[in-house]
């Protein structure tokens, strides 16, 4: 049993039936159905990521599954007594009480809920409350956005559900909090269905993918990267089949329009087939278009963009930035990372000269034209329409020397003419971010400053944004908690660490994280050596491992210790055997067998890791 649930008895279900089945769920708000006869099964232990473009209806589907919204038609078949809890995407504007009050508020309120006096479920709630790292008596309303999301996640888990629904759980979380979330989600005993655009989080947690596309859900029994590969193949095949269908339809339309002689010999069966083809073509739903972004570039800046010399800045006596010296040159793409509240936006403002340091010097380069994307979206004028935000009253804008109509430009960002003339207040979070990118890219720049640009953007838009930034000839400064985005975009990292110290690393976030772990190991080794050196002369110096050896293995431990090498060898052989089978061509096309093998490999790798850990524990005993 994992450490997270130590002392809590898990509930296991031995049943081949799905815990939940969606059958022909249909929902329409006018126009094409948002959900069009959606059907799927969820099994016990599934960790499923629901993916799809912004506006496809992912959050709506979660609401229907949780019972917070009704579909127009269709059925949700649940296993008897099934408990479902949902973490919503939006943070409530106001919740009364302390962190403990909020977490425990769901313990008796889940479907088929529990009595609040139930010791088992109270212990379960206490366990997840302790894992948040937030003081239980802190007022919920006093917390930051990221802390509130941790508490709301804890409240959903505290209900001890059989099915946990998570809507964008990583939004507003910093990287350590996202990694904390990954660790818990991968160890839960319940099934999990979640919506996320954080590719690194999805890769580490999802065992299956549900793709919501044009009103239908397609189930892929693969982890994320393999899903992308097979989905792209399926879309290519669909496009090819549609092209062949359209060609045949065009030929039939030519035939039906022939002269009198052709009509005399017309085949009525062929006419009926043509009518059916017309209906089929009219009913076809095309995929939501891709955002077509381009960045308007200004003349090149000077080689130097910014030079910081021994810069320090404190807030209310607490150091945010301590003694930072660095230089940013034209063409650099720098990612700024650190925990929430560590001063990432402050560092951006110091670099740009918008904030004066307490000490040290900031020198800016020449000919800088800066475009700024801020995470609070304060640059959007709420009282204006989308068109007015882009055009400032003008019908046309100029992009890289080409004149474009504002409505045409907004269509590149997936805004219809009707939507473009409407108010900003009607936009979703993802649409607001797309609009802000449209505003940003419509102005010439040679320095792009992006503060949390990835929130609420779907994966396809994130991919295009990453490609644009990689090709941009200017300088990019970005704050982001999206590790995959950072790895694909930046060439260097400025990481705000303890005490306001800023560590510079070459490469993406993965390179920085590897460097950080190496430094932590070196620091631990140095501390141990210092501790040994500080022992009195003549004293017997022992390492913690040597001290542990003074203990003796019991009889049962001795038998366990002797059996472990054979157990380890067997597990390694079983893993190698399944990896070999996984690489065979005949298995590659067998989706069910691939999933089965991957599950067996993962199970044995966990067992192997536990066996190694146990062997090391027993090995230090005498």
mmCIF file of C-alpha atoms in Angstrom, residues 379-518:
data_model
loop_
_atom_site.group_PDB
_atom_site.id
_atom_site.type_symbol
_atom_site.label_atom_id
_atom_site.label_comp_id
_atom_site.label_asym_id
_atom_site.label_seq_id
_atom_site.Cartn_x
_atom_site.Cartn_y
_atom_site.Cartn_z
ATOM 1 C CA UNK A 379 -4.408 44.648 -21.472
ATOM 2 C CA UNK A 380 -7.806 43.582 -22.812
ATOM 3 C CA UNK A 381 -10.394 46.365 -22.724
ATOM 4 C CA UNK A 382 -13.479 44.764 -21.256
ATOM 5 C CA UNK A 383 -15.821 47.505 -22.493
ATOM 6 C CA UNK A 384 -14.801 46.948 -26.122
ATOM 7 C CA UNK A 385 -15.580 44.233 -28.680
ATOM 8 C CA UNK A 386 -12.923 41.900 -30.060
ATOM 9 C CA UNK A 387 -12.717 43.969 -33.250
ATOM 10 C CA UNK A 388 -12.210 47.169 -31.262
ATOM 11 C CA UNK A 389 -9.474 45.567 -29.147
ATOM 12 C CA UNK A 390 -7.531 44.604 -32.266
ATOM 13 C CA UNK A 391 -8.198 47.488 -34.636
ATOM 14 C CA UNK A 392 -8.486 50.486 -32.292
ATOM 15 C CA UNK A 393 -11.380 51.708 -34.430
ATOM 16 C CA UNK A 394 -9.691 50.889 -37.733
ATOM 17 C CA UNK A 395 -11.062 48.261 -40.142
ATOM 18 C CA UNK A 396 -7.592 47.210 -41.326
ATOM 19 C CA UNK A 397 -4.263 46.393 -39.678
ATOM 20 C CA UNK A 398 -0.827 45.854 -41.228
ATOM 21 C CA UNK A 399 1.046 42.611 -40.493
ATOM 22 C CA UNK A 400 4.606 42.283 -41.753
ATOM 23 C CA UNK A 401 3.847 44.808 -44.495
ATOM 24 C CA UNK A 402 0.555 43.166 -45.592
ATOM 25 C CA UNK A 403 -2.790 44.913 -45.044
ATOM 26 C CA UNK A 404 -5.433 42.670 -43.419
ATOM 27 C CA UNK A 405 -9.066 43.259 -42.495
ATOM 28 C CA UNK A 406 -9.561 42.924 -38.737
ATOM 29 C CA UNK A 407 -12.370 40.354 -39.145
ATOM 30 C CA UNK A 408 -10.186 38.254 -41.449
ATOM 31 C CA UNK A 409 -7.317 38.435 -38.962
ATOM 32 C CA UNK A 410 -9.554 37.346 -36.081
ATOM 33 C CA UNK A 411 -10.769 34.375 -38.146
ATOM 34 C CA UNK A 412 -7.136 33.180 -38.098
ATOM 35 C CA UNK A 413 -7.603 32.877 -34.320
ATOM 36 C CA UNK A 414 -10.896 30.941 -34.731
ATOM 37 C CA UNK A 415 -13.255 33.862 -34.041
ATOM 38 C CA UNK A 416 -16.303 34.061 -36.312
ATOM 39 C CA UNK A 417 -17.473 37.470 -37.552
ATOM 40 C CA UNK A 418 -20.402 37.351 -35.115
ATOM 41 C CA UNK A 419 -18.125 36.462 -32.200
ATOM 42 C CA UNK A 420 -15.593 39.131 -33.222
ATOM 43 C CA UNK A 421 -18.234 41.877 -32.992
ATOM 44 C CA UNK A 422 -19.426 40.659 -29.593
ATOM 45 C CA UNK A 423 -18.253 41.606 -26.091
ATOM 46 C CA UNK A 424 -15.155 40.190 -24.413
ATOM 47 C CA UNK A 425 -17.255 39.249 -21.381
ATOM 48 C CA UNK A 426 -18.740 36.345 -23.392
ATOM 49 C CA UNK A 427 -15.343 34.710 -23.992
ATOM 50 C CA UNK A 428 -14.033 31.597 -22.239
ATOM 51 C CA UNK A 429 -10.561 31.505 -20.671
ATOM 52 C CA UNK A 430 -9.048 29.851 -23.747
ATOM 53 C CA UNK A 431 -10.723 32.369 -26.072
ATOM 54 C CA UNK A 432 -9.420 35.271 -23.991
ATOM 55 C CA UNK A 433 -5.890 33.927 -24.244
ATOM 56 C CA UNK A 434 -6.277 33.543 -28.020
ATOM 57 C CA UNK A 435 -7.527 37.124 -28.266
ATOM 58 C CA UNK A 436 -4.609 38.402 -26.205
ATOM 59 C CA UNK A 437 -2.203 36.550 -28.501
ATOM 60 C CA UNK A 438 -3.973 38.135 -31.487
ATOM 61 C CA UNK A 439 -3.506 41.603 -29.933
ATOM 62 C CA UNK A 440 0.099 40.844 -29.075
ATOM 63 C CA UNK A 441 1.083 39.556 -32.505
ATOM 64 C CA UNK A 442 -0.628 42.403 -34.380
ATOM 65 C CA UNK A 443 1.933 44.905 -33.092
ATOM 66 C CA UNK A 444 5.551 44.933 -34.343
ATOM 67 C CA UNK A 445 8.003 43.634 -31.753
ATOM 68 C CA UNK A 446 11.523 42.363 -31.359
ATOM 69 C CA UNK A 447 11.084 41.328 -27.714
ATOM 70 C CA UNK A 448 8.151 39.079 -26.707
ATOM 71 C CA UNK A 449 7.333 38.888 -23.019
ATOM 72 C CA UNK A 450 4.890 36.075 -22.172
ATOM 73 C CA UNK A 451 3.681 35.746 -18.570
ATOM 74 C CA UNK A 452 1.795 32.436 -18.259
ATOM 75 C CA UNK A 453 0.717 32.231 -21.925
ATOM 76 C CA UNK A 454 -0.251 28.541 -21.845
ATOM 77 C CA UNK A 455 -3.191 28.618 -19.404
ATOM 78 C CA UNK A 456 -6.452 27.454 -21.032
ATOM 79 C CA UNK A 457 -4.918 26.913 -24.489
ATOM 80 C CA UNK A 458 -5.571 23.549 -26.144
ATOM 81 C CA UNK A 459 -2.625 21.390 -27.180
ATOM 82 C CA UNK A 460 -2.869 22.181 -30.903
ATOM 83 C CA UNK A 461 -2.680 25.932 -30.229
ATOM 84 C CA UNK A 462 0.207 25.362 -27.806
ATOM 85 C CA UNK A 463 2.078 23.446 -30.509
ATOM 86 C CA UNK A 464 1.627 26.267 -33.004
ATOM 87 C CA UNK A 465 2.672 28.881 -30.435
ATOM 88 C CA UNK A 466 5.825 26.867 -29.674
ATOM 89 C CA UNK A 467 6.653 26.641 -33.390
ATOM 90 C CA UNK A 468 6.154 30.387 -33.856
ATOM 91 C CA UNK A 469 8.398 31.242 -30.931
ATOM 92 C CA UNK A 470 11.090 28.853 -32.177
ATOM 93 C CA UNK A 471 11.111 30.680 -35.533
ATOM 94 C CA UNK A 472 10.861 34.197 -34.057
ATOM 95 C CA UNK A 473 14.020 36.201 -34.777
ATOM 96 C CA UNK A 474 13.629 38.430 -31.745
ATOM 97 C CA UNK A 475 14.062 37.728 -28.042
ATOM 98 C CA UNK A 476 11.561 35.760 -25.929
ATOM 99 C CA UNK A 477 11.084 35.976 -22.162
ATOM 100 C CA UNK A 478 8.431 33.635 -20.792
ATOM 101 C CA UNK A 479 7.094 32.626 -17.394
ATOM 102 C CA UNK A 480 5.458 29.202 -17.534
ATOM 103 C CA UNK A 481 4.700 26.131 -15.429
ATOM 104 C CA UNK A 482 4.223 23.990 -18.550
ATOM 105 C CA UNK A 483 7.353 21.822 -18.653
ATOM 106 C CA UNK A 484 6.736 20.446 -22.147
ATOM 107 C CA UNK A 485 6.213 23.982 -23.495
ATOM 108 C CA UNK A 486 9.444 25.189 -21.879
ATOM 109 C CA UNK A 487 11.401 22.230 -23.244
ATOM 110 C CA UNK A 488 10.180 22.943 -26.782
ATOM 111 C CA UNK A 489 10.699 26.732 -26.712
ATOM 112 C CA UNK A 490 13.464 28.040 -24.470
ATOM 113 C CA UNK A 491 17.237 27.937 -24.793
ATOM 114 C CA UNK A 492 17.933 28.924 -21.195
ATOM 115 C CA UNK A 493 16.310 28.925 -17.758
ATOM 116 C CA UNK A 494 16.364 31.509 -14.956
ATOM 117 C CA UNK A 495 15.137 29.590 -11.901
ATOM 118 C CA UNK A 496 14.248 31.464 -8.718
ATOM 119 C CA UNK A 497 15.310 29.248 -5.837
ATOM 120 C CA UNK A 498 15.446 29.557 -2.044
ATOM 121 C CA UNK A 499 16.377 32.945 -0.646
ATOM 122 C CA UNK A 500 15.876 34.736 -3.950
ATOM 123 C CA UNK A 501 18.918 33.118 -5.540
ATOM 124 C CA UNK A 502 18.508 32.832 -9.307
ATOM 125 C CA UNK A 503 20.158 29.845 -10.970
ATOM 126 C CA UNK A 504 20.963 29.987 -14.674
ATOM 127 C CA UNK A 505 20.777 26.778 -16.714
ATOM 128 C CA UNK A 506 21.354 26.150 -20.405
ATOM 129 C CA UNK A 507 18.558 24.300 -22.249
ATOM 130 C CA UNK A 508 14.963 23.618 -21.272
ATOM 131 C CA UNK A 509 13.243 22.762 -18.000
ATOM 132 C CA UNK A 510 14.319 19.100 -18.104
ATOM 133 C CA UNK A 511 17.963 20.214 -18.275
ATOM 134 C CA UNK A 512 17.477 22.521 -15.296
ATOM 135 C CA UNK A 513 15.722 19.818 -13.257
ATOM 136 C CA UNK A 514 18.533 17.321 -13.918
ATOM 137 C CA UNK A 515 21.066 19.956 -12.837
ATOM 138 C CA UNK A 516 19.087 20.744 -9.683
ATOM 139 C CA UNK A 517 18.940 17.097 -8.650
ATOM 140 C CA UNK A 518 22.687 16.757 -9.178
#
